[in-house]
Short mmCIF file of C-alpha atoms in Angstrom, two decimals:
data_model
loop_
_atom_site.label_atom_id
_atom_site.label_comp_id
_atom_site.label_asym_id
_atom_site.label_seq_id
_atom_site.Cartn_x
_atom_site.Cartn_y
_atom_site.Cartn_z
CA MET A 11 28.65 34.57 14.44
CA PRO A 12 25.92 34.97 17.05
CA ARG A 13 22.57 33.36 16.59
CA GLU A 14 19.44 35.37 16.06
CA ALA A 15 18.80 37.73 18.99
CA LEU A 16 16.40 36.70 21.71
CA PRO A 17 13.13 38.65 22.11
CA VAL A 18 13.62 41.68 24.34
CA THR A 19 11.55 44.45 25.82
CA ALA A 20 11.41 47.78 24.08
CA ASP A 21 13.92 49.48 26.41
CA ALA A 22 16.42 46.60 26.62
CA LYS A 23 19.43 45.98 24.41
CA PRO A 24 19.23 42.99 22.05
CA THR A 25 20.82 39.88 23.48
CA GLU A 26 23.46 38.12 21.38
CA VAL A 27 23.26 34.35 21.61
CA PHE A 28 26.17 31.92 21.28
CA ASP A 29 26.49 28.23 21.90
CA VAL A 30 29.65 28.75 23.95
CA VAL A 31 31.15 31.80 25.64
CA VAL A 32 34.71 31.50 26.93
CA ILE A 33 35.78 34.12 29.46
CA GLY A 34 39.54 34.45 29.18
CA GLY A 35 41.70 34.47 26.06
CA GLY A 36 44.75 32.71 27.41
CA ALA A 37 46.15 29.29 26.61
CA ALA A 38 43.26 27.26 28.05
CA GLY A 39 40.56 29.59 26.76
CA LEU A 40 41.80 29.66 23.18
CA MET A 41 42.30 25.89 23.11
CA CYS A 42 38.76 25.38 24.38
CA ALA A 43 37.37 27.83 21.81
CA LEU A 44 39.07 26.26 18.79
CA THR A 45 38.06 22.77 19.94
CA ALA A 46 34.42 23.72 20.46
CA GLY A 47 34.42 25.65 17.20
CA GLY A 48 35.72 22.58 15.44
CA ARG A 49 32.56 20.77 16.53
CA GLY A 50 30.44 23.37 14.78
CA ARG A 51 29.62 25.32 17.93
CA ARG A 52 29.21 29.09 17.71
CA VAL A 53 31.88 30.36 20.08
CA LEU A 54 32.72 33.77 21.54
CA VAL A 55 35.95 34.47 23.48
CA LEU A 56 35.93 37.50 25.79
CA ASP A 57 39.06 39.01 27.31
CA HIS A 58 39.37 42.17 29.37
CA ALA A 59 42.94 42.83 28.18
CA ASN A 60 43.89 44.62 24.99
CA ARG A 61 45.21 41.41 23.43
CA VAL A 62 44.85 37.68 24.01
CA GLY A 63 47.60 35.35 25.17
CA LYS A 64 49.66 37.80 27.20
CA LYS A 65 51.12 35.13 29.49
CA ILE A 66 51.93 33.02 26.44
CA LEU A 67 53.79 35.95 24.92
CA MET A 68 55.96 36.60 27.97
CA SER A 69 56.61 32.96 28.84
CA GLY A 70 59.99 31.31 28.38
CA GLY A 71 61.75 34.63 27.93
CA GLY A 72 59.58 35.32 24.89
CA ARG A 73 60.11 31.86 23.39
CA CYS A 74 57.21 30.04 25.13
CA ASN A 75 58.03 26.73 26.82
CA PHE A 76 54.83 25.34 25.32
CA THR A 77 54.97 21.75 26.61
CA ASN A 78 57.28 19.05 27.96
CA LEU A 79 58.23 15.74 26.35
CA TYR A 80 57.99 13.99 29.72
CA CYS A 81 54.72 15.46 30.98
CA GLU A 82 53.00 12.97 33.28
CA PRO A 83 50.36 13.20 36.04
CA ASP A 84 53.08 13.22 38.71
CA ASN A 85 54.27 16.59 37.37
CA PHE A 86 51.20 18.24 38.93
CA ILE A 87 50.11 19.35 42.39
CA SER A 88 46.44 19.05 43.37
CA ALA A 89 44.38 18.04 46.38
CA ASN A 90 43.30 15.18 44.09
CA PRO A 91 46.43 14.02 42.22
CA HIS A 92 44.35 11.68 40.03
CA PHE A 93 42.15 14.42 38.54
CA VAL A 94 44.58 15.37 35.76
CA LYS A 95 44.87 11.87 34.32
CA SER A 96 41.74 11.94 32.17
CA ALA A 97 42.41 15.22 30.36
CA LEU A 98 46.14 14.60 29.95
CA SER A 99 45.56 11.15 28.47
CA ARG A 100 43.05 12.44 25.93
CA TYR A 101 45.13 15.46 24.86
CA SER A 102 48.81 14.78 25.44
CA GLN A 103 51.99 16.69 24.70
CA TRP A 104 52.22 14.73 21.46
CA ASP A 105 48.87 16.13 20.32
CA PHE A 106 50.01 19.69 20.90
CA ILE A 107 53.38 19.03 19.27
CA ALA A 108 51.49 17.75 16.22
CA LEU A 109 49.53 21.01 16.10
CA VAL A 110 52.74 23.05 16.32
CA GLU A 111 54.28 21.01 13.51
CA LYS A 112 51.12 21.35 11.42
CA HIS A 113 51.68 25.11 11.47
CA GLY A 114 55.37 24.77 10.62
CA ILE A 115 56.56 26.39 13.85
CA PRO A 116 60.23 25.55 14.48
CA TYR A 117 61.04 24.47 18.02
CA HIS A 118 63.77 22.85 20.08
CA GLU A 119 64.30 20.98 23.32
CA LYS A 120 66.21 23.14 25.77
CA LYS A 121 66.68 20.61 28.59
CA LEU A 122 64.72 18.10 30.63
CA GLY A 123 62.13 17.74 27.87
CA GLN A 124 61.28 21.44 27.79
CA LEU A 125 60.16 22.53 24.30
CA PHE A 126 60.58 26.15 23.20
CA CYS A 127 59.83 28.05 20.01
CA ASP A 128 62.93 28.80 17.94
CA ARG A 129 61.63 32.23 17.03
CA SER A 130 59.02 33.73 19.33
CA SER A 131 56.04 33.06 21.57
CA ARG A 132 54.03 35.03 19.03
CA ASP A 133 54.09 31.94 16.81
CA ILE A 134 51.99 30.04 19.38
CA VAL A 135 49.47 32.85 19.81
CA ARG A 136 49.15 33.25 16.04
CA MET A 137 48.65 29.49 15.65
CA LEU A 138 45.83 29.48 18.21
CA LEU A 139 44.15 32.52 16.65
CA ASP A 140 44.46 31.03 13.16
CA GLU A 141 42.85 27.81 14.39
CA CYS A 142 40.05 29.83 16.01
CA ALA A 143 39.48 31.87 12.86
CA ALA A 144 39.34 28.72 10.74
CA VAL A 145 36.34 27.44 12.70
CA GLY A 146 34.55 30.78 13.02
CA VAL A 147 35.37 31.64 16.65
CA SER A 148 34.73 35.29 17.52
CA VAL A 149 37.36 36.92 19.75
CA ARG A 150 36.78 40.22 21.54
CA THR A 151 39.45 42.03 23.54
CA ASP A 152 39.07 45.08 25.79
CA THR A 153 35.77 43.51 26.84
CA PRO A 154 35.47 43.03 30.59
CA VAL A 155 32.62 40.91 31.87
CA ARG A 156 30.53 42.84 34.40
CA ASP A 157 27.79 40.42 35.33
CA VAL A 158 27.22 36.67 35.09
CA GLN A 159 23.85 35.04 35.71
CA PRO A 160 24.03 31.24 35.37
CA GLY A 161 20.88 29.57 34.10
CA ALA A 162 19.33 28.14 30.99
CA PRO A 163 20.63 30.02 29.11
CA HIS A 164 23.50 31.66 30.99
CA ARG A 165 23.45 35.42 30.70
CA LEU A 166 26.21 37.96 31.05
CA GLU A 167 26.98 41.57 30.34
CA ALA A 168 30.28 42.29 28.62
CA GLY A 169 31.48 45.49 27.04
CA GLY A 170 28.05 46.98 27.50
CA GLU A 171 26.40 44.18 25.54
CA ALA A 172 23.95 41.52 26.74
CA ILE A 173 25.01 37.98 25.83
CA ALA A 174 23.40 34.58 26.35
CA CYS A 175 24.91 31.14 25.88
CA GLU A 176 24.25 27.48 26.45
CA SER A 177 27.74 26.76 27.78
CA LEU A 178 29.92 29.15 29.79
CA VAL A 179 33.63 28.42 30.20
CA ILE A 180 35.76 30.19 32.80
CA ALA A 181 39.40 30.37 31.72
CA THR A 182 40.51 33.48 33.58
CA GLY A 183 43.56 32.09 35.38
CA GLY A 184 44.59 33.04 38.89
CA TYR A 185 46.22 35.97 40.66
CA SER A 186 49.70 35.52 39.18
CA ILE A 187 51.43 38.49 37.54
CA PRO A 188 48.79 41.20 37.90
CA ARG A 189 50.75 43.53 35.59
CA MET A 190 49.83 41.10 32.81
CA GLY A 191 46.15 41.62 33.64
CA ALA A 192 45.63 38.75 36.10
CA THR A 193 42.62 39.11 38.39
CA GLY A 194 40.63 36.92 40.73
CA PHE A 195 37.55 37.03 38.49
CA GLY A 196 37.18 33.28 38.02
CA LEU A 197 37.85 32.49 41.66
CA ASP A 198 35.35 35.13 42.78
CA LEU A 199 32.75 33.74 40.39
CA ALA A 200 33.32 30.23 41.74
CA ARG A 201 32.67 31.51 45.25
CA THR A 202 29.42 33.19 44.21
CA LEU A 203 28.33 29.88 42.70
CA GLY A 204 28.94 28.21 46.05
CA LEU A 205 31.83 26.08 44.81
CA LEU A 206 34.54 24.81 47.13
CA LEU A 207 37.99 26.33 46.57
CA GLN A 208 41.37 25.09 47.70
CA PRO A 209 43.46 27.84 49.38
CA THR A 210 45.50 29.85 46.91
CA ARG A 211 49.08 31.08 47.13
CA PRO A 212 51.89 32.06 44.75
CA ALA A 213 53.82 29.16 43.21
CA LEU A 214 56.89 28.89 40.98
CA VAL A 215 58.10 32.04 42.70
CA PRO A 216 61.45 33.28 44.12
CA PHE A 217 62.14 33.21 47.85
CA THR A 218 62.90 36.41 49.73
CA LEU A 219 65.32 36.71 52.65
CA SER A 220 65.59 39.51 55.17
CA GLY A 221 67.87 40.73 57.93
CA ARG A 222 71.11 38.88 58.56
CA PRO A 223 70.43 35.97 56.14
CA LEU A 224 70.13 38.45 53.28
CA GLU A 225 73.12 40.48 54.45
CA GLU A 226 75.25 37.34 54.47
CA LEU A 227 74.65 36.90 50.74
CA GLU A 228 75.38 40.49 49.74
CA GLY A 229 77.50 40.66 46.62
CA LEU A 230 76.53 37.21 45.34
CA SER A 231 73.61 38.35 43.17
CA GLY A 232 73.76 36.79 39.73
CA VAL A 233 75.74 33.70 40.75
CA ALA A 234 74.11 30.39 39.80
CA LEU A 235 74.89 26.99 41.36
CA ASP A 236 73.87 23.42 40.56
CA THR A 237 71.91 22.18 43.58
CA VAL A 238 69.25 19.87 44.89
CA THR A 239 66.78 22.21 46.58
CA THR A 240 64.15 20.66 48.82
CA ALA A 241 60.98 22.05 50.44
CA GLY A 242 57.99 20.21 51.83
CA GLY A 243 59.69 16.89 51.22
CA MET A 244 60.18 17.44 47.47
CA GLY A 245 63.66 17.97 46.04
CA PHE A 246 64.65 19.30 42.61
CA ARG A 247 68.02 19.06 40.86
CA GLU A 248 68.40 22.34 39.02
CA ASN A 249 70.26 25.65 39.21
CA LEU A 250 69.85 28.03 42.14
CA LEU A 251 70.34 31.75 41.53
CA PHE A 252 71.31 34.34 44.13
CA THR A 253 69.36 37.60 43.78
CA HIS A 254 69.30 41.01 45.47
CA ARG A 255 66.17 39.91 47.36
CA GLY A 256 66.98 36.29 48.11
CA LEU A 257 67.01 33.13 46.00
CA SER A 258 65.62 32.23 42.59
CA GLY A 259 66.46 29.93 39.70
CA PRO A 260 64.66 26.79 38.51
CA ALA A 261 65.43 24.73 41.63
CA VAL A 262 64.00 27.40 43.92
CA LEU A 263 60.94 28.02 41.75
CA GLN A 264 60.15 24.31 41.78
CA ALA A 265 60.61 24.00 45.53
CA SER A 266 58.48 27.08 46.19
CA SER A 267 55.36 25.20 45.10
CA TYR A 268 55.85 22.85 48.05
CA TRP A 269 57.06 25.42 50.60
CA GLU A 270 54.82 26.82 53.32
CA GLU A 271 55.45 29.84 55.47
CA GLY A 272 57.69 29.08 58.44
CA GLN A 273 59.36 26.07 56.81
CA ALA A 274 63.06 25.69 56.10
CA VAL A 275 64.46 25.03 52.64
CA MET A 276 67.28 22.48 52.43
CA ILE A 277 69.86 23.06 49.70
CA ASP A 278 72.49 20.47 48.82
CA LEU A 279 75.34 22.47 47.29
CA PHE A 280 77.30 19.34 46.32
CA PRO A 281 74.61 17.05 44.85
CA ASP A 282 77.08 14.59 43.31
CA LEU A 283 79.38 14.24 46.31
CA ASP A 284 79.60 12.92 49.81
CA LEU A 285 81.37 16.12 50.85
CA SER A 286 82.62 14.74 54.16
CA ALA A 287 84.31 11.75 52.52
CA HIS A 288 85.60 13.97 49.71
CA LEU A 289 87.29 16.40 52.09
CA GLN A 290 88.69 13.58 54.21
CA ALA A 291 90.25 12.00 51.12
CA LEU A 292 91.65 15.29 49.81
CA ARG A 293 93.19 16.04 53.19
CA THR A 294 95.45 13.05 52.51
CA GLN A 295 95.85 13.47 48.75
CA ARG A 296 96.24 17.28 48.56
CA PRO A 297 97.02 18.44 52.08
CA LYS A 298 98.41 21.84 51.03
CA VAL A 299 95.36 22.95 49.04
CA GLU A 300 93.18 25.64 50.64
CA LEU A 301 89.60 24.91 51.64
CA LYS A 302 88.23 27.79 49.57
CA SER A 303 89.92 26.38 46.47
CA VAL A 304 88.27 23.00 46.97
CA LEU A 305 84.85 24.53 47.63
CA GLY A 306 85.29 26.90 44.71
CA GLU A 307 85.47 24.00 42.28
CA GLN A 308 81.72 23.58 42.78
CA LEU A 309 80.51 26.78 44.43
CA THR A 310 82.47 29.34 42.37
CA ARG A 311 85.25 31.40 43.94
CA ARG A 312 82.93 34.13 45.22
CA VAL A 313 80.59 31.77 47.05
CA ALA A 314 83.45 29.66 48.43
CA GLN A 315 85.14 32.76 49.81
CA ARG A 316 81.90 33.87 51.45
CA TRP A 317 81.21 30.42 52.94
CA CYS A 318 84.67 30.45 54.53
CA GLU A 319 84.05 33.93 55.92
CA LEU A 320 80.72 32.87 57.38
CA TRP A 321 81.18 29.36 58.69
CA VAL A 322 84.75 28.10 58.77
CA GLU A 323 88.12 29.79 58.52
CA ASN A 324 89.95 29.24 55.26
CA ARG A 325 92.98 27.05 55.88
CA THR A 326 94.86 24.29 54.12
CA LEU A 327 93.15 20.92 54.32
CA GLU A 328 95.91 19.48 56.51
CA GLN A 329 95.06 22.16 59.09
CA LEU A 330 91.41 21.14 59.29
CA SER A 331 90.26 18.91 62.11
CA ASN A 332 87.47 16.39 61.71
CA ALA A 333 85.23 18.85 63.57
CA ASP A 334 86.18 21.58 61.08
CA ILE A 335 85.25 19.31 58.18
CA GLU A 336 81.89 18.55 59.73
CA ARG A 337 81.22 22.29 60.12
CA VAL A 338 81.95 22.75 56.43
CA VAL A 339 79.63 19.89 55.54
CA ALA A 340 76.87 21.27 57.77
CA ALA A 341 77.01 24.55 55.82
CA CYS A 342 76.75 22.79 52.47
CA GLN A 343 74.95 19.46 52.75
CA PRO A 344 72.45 20.83 53.27
CA TRP A 345 72.72 24.58 53.51
CA THR A 346 69.58 25.33 55.52
CA VAL A 347 67.69 28.50 54.60
CA TRP A 348 64.68 30.04 56.34
CA PRO A 349 62.92 32.25 53.75
CA SER A 350 61.10 35.30 55.08
CA GLY A 351 58.56 34.81 52.28
CA THR A 352 58.26 34.86 48.52
CA GLU A 353 58.04 37.62 45.94
CA GLY A 354 54.31 36.92 45.81
CA TYR A 355 51.92 37.06 42.91
CA ARG A 356 53.91 39.94 41.42
CA THR A 357 56.40 37.48 39.93
CA ALA A 358 54.83 34.05 40.58
CA GLU A 359 54.44 32.10 37.37
CA VAL A 360 51.26 30.40 38.57
CA THR A 361 48.66 30.39 41.34
CA LEU A 362 48.55 27.23 43.43
CA GLY A 363 45.08 26.12 44.54
CA GLY A 364 41.78 27.23 43.04
CA VAL A 365 38.48 25.58 42.22
CA ASP A 366 38.37 22.23 43.99
CA THR A 367 38.50 19.39 41.48
CA GLY A 368 35.71 17.62 43.34
CA GLU A 369 33.38 20.28 41.93
CA LEU A 370 34.24 19.33 38.34
CA SER A 371 34.02 16.37 35.99
CA SER A 372 37.53 15.20 35.16
CA LYS A 373 36.30 14.21 31.70
CA THR A 374 34.50 17.41 30.71
CA MET A 375 35.60 20.07 33.28
CA GLU A 376 31.90 20.87 33.77
CA CYS A 377 30.63 21.92 37.20
CA ARG A 378 28.74 19.09 38.81
CA ARG A 379 26.37 21.47 40.60
CA VAL A 380 26.04 24.18 37.92
CA PRO A 381 25.24 22.53 34.58
CA GLY A 382 26.72 24.20 31.54
CA VAL A 383 29.46 26.03 33.46
CA TYR A 384 33.07 24.87 33.01
CA PHE A 385 36.34 25.83 34.72
CA ILE A 386 39.67 25.18 32.97
CA GLY A 387 43.35 26.01 33.25
CA GLU A 388 45.01 27.79 36.13
CA VAL A 389 41.75 28.70 37.89
CA VAL A 390 41.41 25.01 38.79
CA ASP A 391 43.30 23.38 41.69
CA VAL A 392 45.93 21.90 39.37
CA THR A 393 49.45 23.34 39.35
CA GLY A 394 52.24 22.00 37.16
CA HIS A 395 55.95 21.83 37.72
CA LEU A 396 58.23 24.25 35.93
CA GLY A 397 59.08 23.37 32.35
CA GLY A 398 55.97 23.49 30.16
CA HIS A 399 53.67 21.40 32.34
CA ASN A 400 51.28 24.24 33.16
CA PHE A 401 50.83 24.95 29.46
CA GLN A 402 50.13 21.28 28.83
CA TRP A 403 47.43 21.40 31.53
CA ALA A 404 45.96 24.45 29.78
CA TRP A 405 45.87 22.64 26.43
CA ALA A 406 44.47 19.42 27.93
CA SER A 407 41.81 20.97 30.15
CA GLY A 408 40.80 23.41 27.41
CA HIS A 409 40.47 20.58 24.93
CA ALA A 410 38.42 18.50 27.41
CA ALA A 411 35.93 21.32 27.91
CA GLY A 412 35.88 22.19 24.21
CA GLU A 413 34.85 18.64 23.33
CA HIS A 414 31.72 18.93 25.47
CA ALA A 415 30.78 22.61 25.94
#
C-alpha cells in the first residue's frame, strides 16, 4: 500500500508515495520486489505489458530453464568479469532452488546442469507473484512510465498517476525480443542520467548466411550435429542446427555472444576425432568403404552427401590420395563459416552490453552517481551463457538490490 499522499497544489493530482518503485516486472524486477517487501518496504512494481514475466513464460520452450547447477562467474560476459561475483555469491543457484522447492514446484535437470520446470514456466511466475503478495508488494500491469525525475524523492508519472519513492529500481531488460514487449527504456534512462553504457548487440542469437554459403546448405534445414563451435576465441561443445536462414542450435547461440561482424566462425564437425588420422587408418582397414559412408557416421547421410558434392568427390577410401584426405579434413576440422549477420534482436535471447558496471555498486546495484537509483538484470552489462545463467543473474542482482533499496 502507498503511504499517505504528499501535499499538492489544488490543480495537481495526488502523489502516491512508496518506499521502492521497480520499473519492470520480469525476473529481476519481481525478485527485487519480493526481497525488498520482505524487509518491510512498501513496494510498487510497474510494467507496461499486460502481464508480468513474459520472458519467463516463453523461456525454455515454456518450461523455464530457471537456473544452472554449475553457475559460476566465468559463465558471464562483462567488461568487468569480476562484477558478478558479489551478487552471485550472496544469492546462488542453491538459494533459488530452495525457493522453488519451498513452493513444491517439480523440476528436472535436462543436461549440463540446466534445470527446467516439469510442468510449465507459469509455475515460476506464480511463485514470484505469490511471494510478492505475501509481503504486500503492489503490481500494476498495462502501466507505462512516461516521465522519471530522479531526486529526493524520485518522481515519476505512470499510467496517468504521479508517484514518488525513496528508491527507484530499473529492471526493464534490453532490446531482445521486441514482440514480447522489450524496449530500450532502461538504457535510454541511463543515458539521460549521464551513465556510461557498454555497446549493445544481440546475443544468444542464430547466425544468418546469404548468397552462395546459404545456397550450399539448401535442403539441410532441421539437421542437427554435435560440434565444437568457436567464435572470438571461445568454443562450445553442443549441437549445431541448420536452418532456412543459416545456423542455430545451442553451440551457435553460445558462440554468437563472442562473435563480431566480419569474423569467421570455426566449426569442428568431428570433435572427438583426429579426422586425418582416422581416415588414414580406415583407408587401410576398410579400403572399399565410400567416403560419404564414413562421414555420414557423424554428419548424417544428408550432410555427408552434401559435403562430398561441395568439397571432395565421393570415392572409396582406397581411391583417396593424401591430398584428398587433407581436403576433406579442411572442410570439417574446422568447417569455416563467414556469417552475413545474425537474426538480430527479433530472436536474440538477451542483449549483450548495457549499463557499465563501473557505474554501479556490485554489492547493492545502486548507481554511484545517482543515489537511490538501481539497475538490475539484463539492462546491466552482464550477459550469461545459455542454460539458465541469465536467469540466475536476474535472481542474484534483483536480490542484491532488494536487500538495500
